[in-house]
Short mmCIF file of C-alpha atoms in Angstrom, two decimals:
data_model
loop_
_atom_site.label_atom_id
_atom_site.label_comp_id
_atom_site.label_asym_id
_atom_site.label_seq_id
_atom_site.Cartn_x
_atom_site.Cartn_y
_atom_site.Cartn_z
CA MET A 1 -31.03 3.21 4.84
CA ARG A 2 -33.28 5.99 3.64
CA LEU A 3 -32.73 7.73 0.33
CA ARG A 4 -32.01 11.44 0.55
CA THR A 5 -32.72 13.95 -2.19
CA ALA A 6 -30.41 16.89 -2.76
CA ALA A 7 -33.12 19.30 -1.64
CA ARG A 8 -33.70 17.33 1.55
CA THR A 9 -29.97 17.26 2.15
CA ARG A 10 -29.77 21.03 2.06
CA ALA A 11 -32.86 21.42 4.21
CA ARG A 12 -31.54 19.05 6.84
CA ALA A 13 -28.16 20.78 6.82
CA CYS A 14 -29.80 23.98 7.98
CA ALA A 15 -31.50 22.19 10.85
CA VAL A 16 -28.59 20.15 12.24
CA ALA A 17 -28.11 21.01 15.89
CA THR A 18 -24.87 21.23 17.80
CA LEU A 19 -23.45 17.78 18.54
CA THR A 20 -23.45 17.32 22.30
CA ALA A 21 -20.65 15.85 24.35
CA ALA A 22 -22.92 12.97 25.24
CA ALA A 23 -23.52 12.13 21.59
CA LEU A 24 -19.80 12.21 20.89
CA LEU A 25 -19.06 9.95 23.81
CA ALA A 26 -21.72 7.57 22.54
CA THR A 27 -19.71 7.11 19.36
CA GLY A 28 -16.67 6.03 21.35
CA GLN A 29 -14.77 9.25 20.49
CA PRO A 30 -13.27 11.94 22.74
CA ALA A 31 -15.69 14.75 23.50
CA ASN A 32 -13.47 17.20 21.61
CA ALA A 33 -13.18 15.05 18.49
CA ALA A 34 -15.88 16.85 16.48
CA PRO A 35 -16.53 20.58 16.27
CA ARG A 36 -19.91 22.18 16.66
CA ALA A 37 -22.07 21.31 13.66
CA ASP A 38 -22.90 25.01 13.23
CA THR A 39 -19.23 26.02 13.04
CA ALA A 40 -18.20 28.41 10.30
CA ASP A 41 -15.55 25.92 9.16
CA PRO A 42 -17.16 24.20 6.16
CA MET A 43 -15.16 20.94 6.13
CA ASN A 44 -15.54 20.37 9.86
CA ARG A 45 -19.24 21.09 9.48
CA ALA A 46 -19.47 18.64 6.57
CA PHE A 47 -17.85 15.85 8.60
CA ALA A 48 -20.13 16.56 11.57
CA GLU A 49 -23.31 16.57 9.48
CA ALA A 50 -22.38 13.46 7.50
CA SER A 51 -21.51 11.65 10.73
CA GLN A 52 -24.85 12.60 12.26
CA GLU A 53 -26.85 11.64 9.18
CA TYR A 54 -25.32 8.23 8.53
CA GLY A 55 -24.11 7.18 11.96
CA VAL A 56 -20.46 6.94 10.96
CA PRO A 57 -18.02 8.08 13.69
CA ARG A 58 -16.85 11.54 12.73
CA ASP A 59 -13.16 10.86 13.35
CA LEU A 60 -13.26 7.64 11.36
CA LEU A 61 -14.82 9.53 8.45
CA ALA A 62 -12.15 12.23 8.64
CA ALA A 63 -9.36 9.63 8.88
CA VAL A 64 -10.64 7.89 5.73
CA GLY A 65 -10.69 11.23 3.91
CA TYR A 66 -7.23 12.13 5.15
CA GLY A 67 -5.85 8.78 3.99
CA GLU A 68 -7.45 9.16 0.59
CA SER A 69 -6.66 12.77 -0.22
CA ARG A 70 -5.08 14.63 2.72
CA LEU A 71 -8.49 16.34 2.68
CA ASN A 72 -7.90 18.01 -0.70
CA GLY A 73 -10.62 17.60 -3.31
CA HIS A 74 -8.33 18.74 -6.17
CA ALA A 75 -11.12 20.85 -7.67
CA GLY A 76 -12.92 17.79 -8.99
CA LYS A 77 -9.93 16.41 -10.90
CA PRO A 78 -9.77 12.59 -10.95
CA SER A 79 -7.10 10.45 -9.37
CA GLN A 80 -5.21 7.77 -11.29
CA ALA A 81 -8.06 5.37 -10.42
CA ASN A 82 -10.74 7.87 -11.51
CA GLY A 83 -11.65 8.77 -7.95
CA TYR A 84 -12.92 12.19 -6.90
CA GLY A 85 -12.90 14.52 -3.96
CA VAL A 86 -11.85 14.35 -0.35
CA MET A 87 -13.42 10.89 0.06
CA HIS A 88 -12.15 9.58 -3.30
CA LEU A 89 -15.52 8.46 -4.62
CA ALA A 90 -14.47 6.30 -7.55
CA SER A 91 -15.96 5.30 -10.86
CA ASN A 92 -14.01 2.43 -12.37
CA PRO A 93 -14.79 -1.22 -13.15
CA ALA A 94 -13.71 -2.42 -9.69
CA ASN A 95 -14.97 0.47 -7.58
CA ARG A 96 -18.32 2.16 -8.20
CA SER A 97 -18.48 4.15 -4.99
CA LEU A 98 -19.35 7.34 -6.87
CA GLU A 99 -22.43 5.72 -8.39
CA LYS A 100 -23.31 4.09 -5.05
CA ALA A 101 -23.04 7.44 -3.27
CA ALA A 102 -25.34 9.04 -5.85
CA GLU A 103 -27.88 6.26 -5.32
CA LEU A 104 -27.75 6.52 -1.53
CA THR A 105 -27.77 10.31 -1.17
CA GLY A 106 -29.78 11.47 -4.17
CA GLU A 107 -26.93 13.83 -5.10
CA SER A 108 -25.81 14.02 -8.73
CA ALA A 109 -22.51 12.42 -9.71
CA SER A 110 -21.34 15.84 -10.89
CA ARG A 111 -21.95 17.44 -7.49
CA LEU A 112 -20.41 14.51 -5.65
CA ARG A 113 -17.26 14.95 -7.72
CA ARG A 114 -16.88 18.69 -7.19
CA ASP A 115 -18.66 19.73 -4.00
CA THR A 116 -16.75 18.84 -0.84
CA THR A 117 -19.80 18.78 1.42
CA ALA A 118 -21.65 16.44 -0.93
CA ASN A 119 -18.53 14.32 -1.40
CA ILE A 120 -18.08 13.82 2.35
CA LEU A 121 -21.76 12.99 2.70
CA GLY A 122 -21.39 10.46 -0.11
CA GLY A 123 -18.38 8.87 1.57
CA ALA A 124 -20.32 8.52 4.81
CA ALA A 125 -23.26 6.93 2.97
CA VAL A 126 -21.00 4.37 1.29
CA LEU A 127 -19.26 3.51 4.56
CA ARG A 128 -22.64 3.04 6.27
CA ASP A 129 -23.78 0.84 3.39
CA HIS A 130 -20.76 -1.40 3.94
CA ALA A 131 -21.46 -1.48 7.68
CA ASP A 132 -25.07 -2.53 7.06
CA ALA A 133 -23.94 -5.24 4.64
CA LEU A 134 -21.63 -6.55 7.37
CA GLY A 135 -24.50 -6.55 9.85
CA LEU A 136 -23.15 -3.93 12.27
CA ASP A 137 -25.88 -2.99 14.72
CA ALA A 138 -26.35 0.37 16.40
CA ALA A 139 -24.10 -0.47 19.35
CA GLU A 140 -21.32 -1.73 17.10
CA ARG A 141 -21.56 1.34 14.90
CA ARG A 142 -20.83 3.48 17.96
CA ASP A 143 -17.54 1.61 18.45
CA VAL A 144 -14.93 2.88 16.00
CA ASN A 145 -13.01 -0.42 16.26
CA ALA A 146 -15.93 -2.35 14.78
CA TRP A 147 -15.63 -0.40 11.52
CA TYR A 148 -12.35 -1.96 10.37
CA PRO A 149 -13.96 -4.46 7.93
CA ALA A 150 -16.21 -1.72 6.52
CA VAL A 151 -13.18 0.51 5.96
CA ALA A 152 -11.40 -2.37 4.23
CA ARG A 153 -14.42 -2.79 1.94
CA TYR A 154 -14.42 0.96 1.20
CA SER A 155 -11.03 0.44 -0.47
CA ALA A 156 -12.67 -1.88 -3.06
CA ALA A 157 -9.58 -4.06 -2.70
CA ASP A 158 -9.07 -7.61 -1.50
CA GLY A 159 -6.64 -9.34 0.82
CA PRO A 160 -3.38 -7.51 1.57
CA ALA A 161 -4.32 -4.34 -0.33
CA ALA A 162 -7.54 -4.00 1.68
CA ALA A 163 -5.61 -4.59 4.91
CA LEU A 164 -3.03 -1.95 3.94
CA TYR A 165 -5.85 0.52 3.38
CA ALA A 166 -7.68 -0.15 6.65
CA ASP A 167 -4.44 -0.29 8.65
CA ALA A 168 -3.50 3.17 7.37
CA VAL A 169 -6.86 4.63 8.45
CA PHE A 170 -6.54 3.14 11.92
CA THR A 171 -2.96 4.39 12.17
CA PHE A 172 -4.28 7.90 11.56
CA LEU A 173 -6.85 7.34 14.31
CA ALA A 174 -4.16 6.09 16.69
CA GLU A 175 -1.65 8.85 15.95
CA GLY A 176 -4.11 11.66 15.33
CA VAL A 177 -4.39 14.09 12.43
CA ALA A 178 -3.93 17.85 12.25
CA ALA A 179 -4.55 19.07 8.71
CA THR A 180 -4.85 22.63 7.43
CA VAL A 181 -7.19 22.74 4.46
CA ALA A 182 -8.44 25.37 2.02
CA GLY A 183 -9.16 28.70 3.63
CA GLY A 184 -6.86 27.99 6.57
CA GLU A 185 -9.41 25.75 8.27
CA GLU A 186 -7.90 23.15 10.61
CA VAL A 187 -9.33 19.65 10.77
CA LEU A 188 -8.32 17.65 13.83
CA VAL A 189 -8.57 13.97 14.67
CA PRO A 190 -7.32 13.48 18.25
CA SER A 191 -5.16 10.43 18.88
CA ARG A 192 -6.67 7.56 20.84
CA PRO A 193 -5.97 3.89 21.59
CA VAL A 194 -7.36 1.62 18.88
CA ALA A 195 -7.94 -2.12 18.81
CA PRO A 196 -9.64 -2.77 15.47
CA GLU A 197 -11.79 -5.86 15.10
CA LYS A 198 -10.27 -7.10 11.86
CA GLY A 199 -12.38 -10.19 11.33
CA GLU A 200 -11.41 -12.01 8.15
CA VAL A 201 -8.75 -9.41 7.37
CA SER A 202 -6.83 -10.17 10.56
CA ALA A 203 -4.57 -13.01 9.43
CA SER A 204 -1.06 -12.35 10.74
CA ASP A 205 0.47 -13.52 7.46
CA VAL A 206 -1.66 -11.27 5.27
CA TYR A 207 1.51 -9.45 4.21
CA ALA A 208 4.20 -11.38 2.37
CA GLN A 209 7.79 -10.17 2.16
CA SER A 210 9.31 -9.16 -1.16
CA GLU A 211 11.87 -11.60 -2.56
CA ASP A 212 13.62 -8.81 -4.49
CA TYR A 213 13.78 -6.18 -1.74
CA PRO A 214 13.41 -7.61 1.78
CA SER A 215 12.38 -4.25 3.25
CA ALA A 216 9.24 -4.25 1.08
CA ARG A 217 5.88 -5.94 1.35
CA TRP A 218 4.77 -8.09 -1.57
CA VAL A 219 1.28 -7.39 -2.92
CA PRO A 220 1.21 -8.56 -6.55
CA ALA A 221 -0.43 -6.63 -9.36
CA HIS A 222 -2.96 -8.43 -11.53
CA ALA A 223 -1.34 -10.64 -14.16
CA GLU A 224 -3.02 -8.62 -16.94
CA ASN A 225 -1.27 -5.42 -15.83
CA PHE A 226 2.35 -6.40 -16.54
CA ALA A 227 4.41 -8.64 -18.82
CA VAL A 228 6.43 -11.59 -17.62
CA GLY A 229 10.15 -11.19 -18.34
CA ARG A 230 12.13 -8.42 -20.03
CA THR A 231 12.93 -7.64 -23.65
CA ALA A 232 15.68 -5.14 -22.83
CA THR A 233 18.48 -4.63 -20.32
CA VAL A 234 17.41 -2.66 -17.24
CA ASP A 235 19.39 0.58 -17.30
CA LYS A 236 17.24 3.16 -15.54
CA VAL A 237 14.87 3.92 -12.65
CA VAL A 238 11.75 5.96 -13.38
CA ILE A 239 10.31 8.16 -10.60
CA HIS A 240 6.52 8.54 -10.51
CA VAL A 241 3.87 10.18 -8.33
CA THR A 242 0.69 8.16 -7.82
CA GLN A 243 -1.92 10.93 -8.13
CA GLY A 244 -3.78 9.04 -5.43
CA SER A 245 -3.23 7.23 -2.17
CA TYR A 246 -0.69 4.51 -1.40
CA ALA A 247 -3.16 1.70 -0.74
CA GLY A 248 -5.48 2.97 -3.46
CA SER A 249 -2.69 2.77 -6.05
CA ILE A 250 -1.74 -0.74 -4.99
CA SER A 251 -5.40 -1.69 -5.30
CA TRP A 252 -5.57 -0.05 -8.75
CA PHE A 253 -2.70 -2.23 -9.93
CA GLN A 254 -4.78 -5.26 -8.91
CA ASN A 255 -7.62 -4.15 -11.17
CA PRO A 256 -7.22 -5.82 -14.59
CA ALA A 257 -9.07 -2.94 -16.23
CA SER A 258 -6.34 -0.47 -15.21
CA GLN A 259 -3.68 -1.86 -17.57
CA VAL A 260 -1.00 -0.16 -15.45
CA SER A 261 1.44 -1.14 -12.73
CA ALA A 262 4.75 -0.19 -11.17
CA HIS A 263 7.40 -2.29 -9.52
CA TYR A 264 7.26 -0.43 -6.19
CA VAL A 265 4.99 2.01 -4.34
CA ILE A 266 6.25 4.16 -1.43
CA ARG A 267 4.06 5.61 1.31
CA SER A 268 4.31 9.30 2.17
CA SER A 269 3.91 9.18 5.94
CA ASP A 270 6.66 6.73 6.84
CA GLY A 271 8.35 5.56 3.63
CA GLU A 272 6.85 2.06 3.74
CA VAL A 273 7.53 0.16 0.49
CA THR A 274 5.29 -2.33 -1.30
CA GLN A 275 6.41 -4.25 -4.36
CA THR A 276 3.72 -5.14 -6.88
CA VAL A 277 5.74 -6.45 -9.86
CA ARG A 278 8.94 -8.53 -9.68
CA ASP A 279 12.13 -6.83 -10.84
CA LYS A 280 12.59 -9.50 -13.52
CA ASP A 281 9.22 -8.63 -15.06
CA THR A 282 8.03 -5.63 -17.07
CA ALA A 283 5.67 -3.28 -15.27
CA TRP A 284 3.53 -0.98 -17.40
CA HIS A 285 4.38 2.46 -16.13
CA ALA A 286 6.41 4.45 -18.67
CA ARG A 287 5.53 3.33 -22.21
CA SER A 288 8.80 3.46 -24.19
CA ALA A 289 10.89 2.75 -21.07
CA ASN A 290 8.86 -0.14 -19.66
CA ALA A 291 11.18 -2.92 -20.74
CA SER A 292 14.39 -1.13 -19.71
CA SER A 293 13.41 0.38 -16.37
CA VAL A 294 12.19 -0.17 -12.83
CA GLY A 295 9.24 2.06 -11.90
CA ILE A 296 8.83 3.54 -8.42
CA GLU A 297 5.54 5.22 -7.52
CA HIS A 298 5.45 7.76 -4.67
CA GLU A 299 2.21 8.44 -2.84
CA GLY A 300 0.89 11.93 -3.48
CA TRP A 301 -0.08 14.54 -6.04
CA VAL A 302 2.33 16.51 -8.19
CA ASP A 303 0.89 19.86 -7.08
CA GLU A 304 1.16 19.18 -3.33
CA PRO A 305 4.74 19.25 -1.99
CA ALA A 306 3.61 18.21 1.50
CA TRP A 307 3.34 14.61 0.29
CA PHE A 308 7.09 14.47 -0.39
CA THR A 309 8.26 13.76 3.15
CA ASP A 310 11.82 13.15 4.27
CA ALA A 311 10.83 9.60 5.18
CA MET A 312 9.64 9.05 1.61
CA TYR A 313 12.78 10.56 0.05
CA ARG A 314 15.08 8.46 2.23
CA SER A 315 13.16 5.24 1.70
CA SER A 316 13.03 5.80 -2.05
CA ALA A 317 16.73 6.69 -2.21
CA ALA A 318 17.62 3.48 -0.36
CA LEU A 319 15.54 1.48 -2.84
CA THR A 320 17.06 3.24 -5.86
CA SER A 321 20.56 2.67 -4.49
CA HIS A 322 19.73 -1.02 -4.13
CA LEU A 323 18.42 -1.18 -7.70
CA SER A 324 21.45 0.71 -9.02
CA ALA A 325 23.76 -1.87 -7.46
CA LYS A 326 21.63 -4.80 -8.62
CA PHE A 327 21.37 -3.71 -12.26
CA ASN A 328 24.59 -1.66 -12.51
CA ILE A 329 22.58 1.50 -13.18
CA PRO A 330 24.71 4.68 -13.06
CA LYS A 331 23.64 7.04 -10.29
CA ASP A 332 23.09 10.04 -12.52
CA ARG A 333 20.18 11.94 -14.01
CA ALA A 334 20.60 10.23 -17.35
CA HIS A 335 19.58 6.94 -15.72
CA ILE A 336 17.44 8.02 -12.76
CA VAL A 337 14.68 9.99 -14.43
CA GLY A 338 11.19 11.32 -13.91
CA HIS A 339 8.16 9.97 -15.73
CA VAL A 340 7.90 13.29 -17.55
CA GLU A 341 11.41 12.78 -18.96
CA VAL A 342 10.66 9.48 -20.67
CA PRO A 343 9.99 9.90 -24.41
CA GLY A 344 6.45 9.14 -25.58
CA ASN A 345 4.79 9.96 -22.25
CA ASP A 346 2.21 12.65 -21.52
CA HIS A 347 2.55 12.73 -17.71
CA THR A 348 4.09 15.55 -15.68
CA ASP A 349 5.26 13.63 -12.61
CA PRO A 350 7.13 13.87 -10.38
CA GLY A 351 6.52 17.57 -11.02
CA PRO A 352 8.21 20.81 -9.93
CA HIS A 353 8.09 20.07 -6.20
CA TRP A 354 10.21 16.91 -6.39
CA ASP A 355 13.65 17.85 -5.03
CA TRP A 356 16.00 16.17 -7.47
CA ASN A 357 19.16 17.61 -5.94
CA TYR A 358 18.28 16.30 -2.48
CA TYR A 359 17.21 12.94 -3.89
CA MET A 360 20.42 12.48 -5.86
CA GLU A 361 22.42 13.54 -2.80
CA LEU A 362 20.69 10.83 -0.75
CA ILE A 363 21.48 8.29 -3.45
CA GLY A 364 25.08 9.42 -3.53
CA GLY A 365 24.76 10.26 -7.21
CA ASP A 366 25.35 13.06 -9.69
CA PRO A 367 22.53 15.59 -10.30
CA GLY A 368 23.60 15.30 -13.94
CA ASN A 369 23.44 18.81 -15.33
CA GLY A 370 27.20 19.24 -15.44
CA GLY A 371 26.84 22.52 -13.59
CA ASP A 372 26.17 24.38 -16.85
CA GLY A 373 22.40 24.69 -16.52
CA LEU A 374 21.91 23.55 -20.11
CA THR A 375 22.53 19.81 -19.95
CA PHE A 376 19.69 17.45 -19.06
CA PRO A 377 19.15 13.74 -19.63
CA LEU A 378 16.02 14.60 -21.61
CA TYR A 379 14.39 17.84 -22.70
CA THR A 380 10.68 18.18 -21.92
CA THR A 381 8.15 20.58 -23.43
CA GLN A 382 8.20 24.02 -21.82
CA GLN A 383 5.34 26.48 -22.25
CA SER A 384 3.42 29.28 -20.57
CA GLY A 385 3.14 28.51 -16.87
CA SER A 386 6.13 26.15 -16.81
CA SER A 387 8.88 26.77 -14.28
CA GLY A 388 12.19 25.31 -13.21
CA PRO A 389 15.72 24.72 -14.51
CA GLN A 390 14.68 23.82 -18.07
CA VAL A 391 12.85 27.14 -18.38
CA THR A 392 16.02 28.84 -17.16
CA ALA A 393 17.91 26.95 -19.87
CA VAL A 394 15.45 28.18 -22.53
CA GLN A 395 15.84 31.77 -21.32
CA THR A 396 19.65 31.48 -21.28
CA LEU A 397 19.75 30.11 -24.81
CA LEU A 398 17.35 32.77 -26.12
CA THR A 399 19.42 35.52 -24.51
CA ALA A 400 22.59 34.12 -26.13
CA GLN A 401 20.85 34.33 -29.52
CA LYS A 402 19.84 37.99 -28.89
CA TYR A 403 16.18 37.28 -28.17
CA ASN A 404 14.84 38.91 -25.01
CA PRO A 405 12.94 36.49 -22.76
CA GLY A 406 12.80 38.95 -19.87
CA ALA A 407 14.39 37.97 -16.57
CA VAL A 408 16.27 34.67 -16.58
CA ASP A 409 14.27 33.43 -13.60
CA GLY A 410 12.95 29.99 -14.54
CA GLN A 411 9.39 31.30 -14.96
CA PHE A 412 7.82 30.90 -18.43
CA GLY A 413 5.82 34.11 -18.69
CA PRO A 414 4.62 36.34 -21.57
CA ALA A 415 8.07 37.77 -22.33
CA THR A 416 9.59 34.30 -22.65
CA LYS A 417 6.73 33.18 -24.88
CA SER A 418 7.19 36.18 -27.15
CA ALA A 419 10.92 35.51 -27.43
CA VAL A 420 10.27 31.85 -28.25
CA GLU A 421 7.78 32.82 -30.97
CA ALA A 422 10.28 35.25 -32.50
CA PHE A 423 13.00 32.58 -32.48
CA GLN A 424 10.61 30.06 -34.05
CA ARG A 425 9.62 32.44 -36.85
CA ALA A 426 13.29 33.09 -37.61
CA ARG A 427 13.87 29.33 -37.92
CA SER A 428 10.68 28.74 -39.97
CA LEU A 429 9.21 26.67 -37.15
CA ASP A 430 5.58 26.66 -36.07
CA ALA A 431 5.41 29.82 -33.93
CA ASP A 432 3.29 28.39 -31.12
CA GLY A 433 5.42 29.73 -28.25
CA MET A 434 6.03 26.22 -26.91
CA VAL A 435 9.50 24.70 -26.62
CA GLY A 436 9.06 21.15 -27.83
CA PRO A 437 11.61 18.80 -29.47
CA LYS A 438 12.06 20.86 -32.64
CA THR A 439 12.52 24.18 -30.88
CA TRP A 440 14.80 22.60 -28.28
CA THR A 441 16.93 21.10 -31.07
CA ALA A 442 17.23 24.44 -32.85
CA LEU A 443 18.01 26.35 -29.64
CA LEU A 444 20.57 23.87 -28.35
CA SER A 445 22.44 23.62 -31.65
CA ALA A 446 22.49 27.36 -32.40
CA GLY A 447 25.94 28.86 -32.89
CA THR A 448 29.01 28.15 -34.97
CA THR A 449 29.04 25.17 -37.34
CA PRO A 450 32.52 23.61 -37.41
CA LEU A 451 33.08 20.21 -38.98
CA LEU A 452 32.85 17.59 -36.20
CA LYS A 453 33.74 13.92 -36.31
CA GLN A 454 35.18 11.19 -34.09
CA GLY A 455 38.09 12.65 -32.16
CA SER A 456 36.67 16.20 -32.08
CA SER A 457 36.22 17.85 -28.69
CA GLY A 458 35.13 21.11 -27.09
CA ASP A 459 32.03 23.22 -26.58
CA ALA A 460 30.72 22.68 -30.12
CA VAL A 461 30.61 18.94 -29.41
CA LYS A 462 28.65 19.63 -26.23
CA ARG A 463 26.15 21.69 -28.24
CA LEU A 464 25.87 18.83 -30.69
CA GLN A 465 25.35 16.26 -27.93
CA ARG A 466 22.62 18.34 -26.27
CA ALA A 467 20.86 18.93 -29.59
CA LEU A 468 20.98 15.22 -30.44
CA THR A 469 19.46 14.42 -27.03
CA ALA A 470 16.53 16.74 -27.83
CA ALA A 471 16.16 15.59 -31.44
CA LEU A 472 16.33 11.84 -30.76
CA GLY A 473 14.42 11.89 -27.47
CA LYS A 474 17.07 9.81 -25.71
CA THR A 475 20.10 10.73 -23.69
CA VAL A 476 23.38 11.35 -25.47
CA GLY A 477 26.14 11.84 -22.93
CA VAL A 478 27.37 15.45 -22.85
CA ASP A 479 31.10 15.37 -22.21
CA GLY A 480 32.49 17.43 -25.09
CA SER A 481 34.24 14.39 -26.57
CA PHE A 482 33.10 12.99 -29.95
CA GLY A 483 33.44 9.27 -29.28
CA PRO A 484 31.67 6.12 -30.51
CA ALA A 485 28.42 6.87 -28.67
CA THR A 486 28.16 10.31 -30.25
CA ASP A 487 29.04 8.83 -33.65
CA THR A 488 26.17 6.35 -33.27
CA ALA A 489 23.77 9.14 -32.32
CA VAL A 490 24.84 11.29 -35.29
CA ARG A 491 24.34 8.39 -37.70
CA SER A 492 20.90 7.69 -36.21
CA TYR A 493 19.95 11.35 -36.63
CA GLN A 494 21.24 11.46 -40.20
CA ASP A 495 19.39 8.27 -41.11
CA THR A 496 16.03 9.37 -39.66
CA ARG A 497 16.31 12.80 -41.30
CA LYS A 498 17.30 11.30 -44.67
CA LEU A 499 20.73 12.95 -44.68
CA GLY A 500 23.94 11.42 -45.90
CA VAL A 501 24.93 8.92 -43.20
CA ASP A 502 28.66 9.39 -42.63
CA GLY A 503 28.86 10.11 -38.89
CA GLN A 504 30.34 13.55 -39.57
CA VAL A 505 28.60 16.79 -38.66
CA GLY A 506 29.08 19.07 -41.62
CA PRO A 507 26.98 21.87 -43.16
CA ALA A 508 23.96 19.67 -44.03
CA THR A 509 23.70 18.11 -40.57
CA TRP A 510 24.21 21.43 -38.79
CA LYS A 511 21.55 23.03 -41.02
CA ALA A 512 19.05 20.29 -40.16
CA LEU A 513 19.76 20.60 -36.42
CA GLN A 514 19.53 24.39 -36.41
CA SER A 515 16.26 24.18 -38.34
CA GLY A 516 14.82 21.96 -35.64
CA LYS A 517 14.54 18.85 -37.79
#
């Protein structure tokens, strides 16, 4: 295959003629599968030009891109597996498709990461390279079904994970794709009958069934990406978003360099479930909660709500209900949590588009905020640009303390930041305008300071329980009743803050809480 320079790429792009119906039919695709190469639609044009240059069927190329990214390049931001762009050109120890694309096209790695046209061209070059390595001749390359092994190789996975990847691409070819991308452009892949020539990937038993959850496939993560056994009782489910594709994430868990895994991964399109770590073992997905939780990854990106399909929600809810019964996990938001809610983590998933109320309804559980808008299983950092119920809680608390955050609308804008800064200065906190653990603790505990001890009850106990949740970074049940669990939390707080440890909340403990300690 000839090497292309970036300059030659741009020169050729200007000279690409309209793809004729005869040429399209020669690739084994419907005549309407590809648009005119001179169309004003940039992504359609990119697929047409890359197909023409490297002899990869246009619809196959688009189906690979759709499976990888839903045709969204995410402005050059990397996936979990350090893959970039519409075609997910990756740079990690097991997949060097970004570097291979740079070698084959002459484009820089930087442009391949950020420029969609270059990225699609790079994906086509890598696919063609796999086809050449497999010995596909010109006639075979015109038959989309002959590309199945090359698509499997594009995944950089082996065995079942590679088959999952290629099967997904050929499902998109069979069912068709209609995707609206940036600028309102529509990319179409018409449906057609497919009969992929699977070769060595065709074994009927390539997928094993999960022993823990019979509805799931079993595709094990690499042994270096999880720990055998548990060191704690399983008492929670952690909800994640993959920041990448379903098959790509499963493949990433098979890469020993990743040092990550989850127990289950759920596909967006149809809710298919794959288990990668046994329930009895410790997947590496949530740092401080690894030993005590089951991790469920959901295919998609936190900033794209379209990934969160009803099929995915229902499949995930069924799995979580099963796990709740198996491990006696309460169906509430103190025990079914997002990755972002686990202490010691720096991730934001599942993000603002995850519909917790709907999910908990499907599970048959309790949304867990007690209906007061202030109670959460964990309190996460809120700052400029944040939105959602915890921002509303911040605004409500500030208003109660006579600070003006503007409208109580769940949007963390300039007025809310100014109010936070004023509150922080009054409490001698770092006035950075961000509501982290210290500011949460001070806000949640603000108010009267009655003596509280075991047997106390009422709203002051609820304030205490919320403040302890923020201060300790772990859930303290908010029920307004000062029982043994609250006593334990108070003693833990007093011990870590070097206060007198007596389990009673008197002036010294209230002062520490209201100072954000």
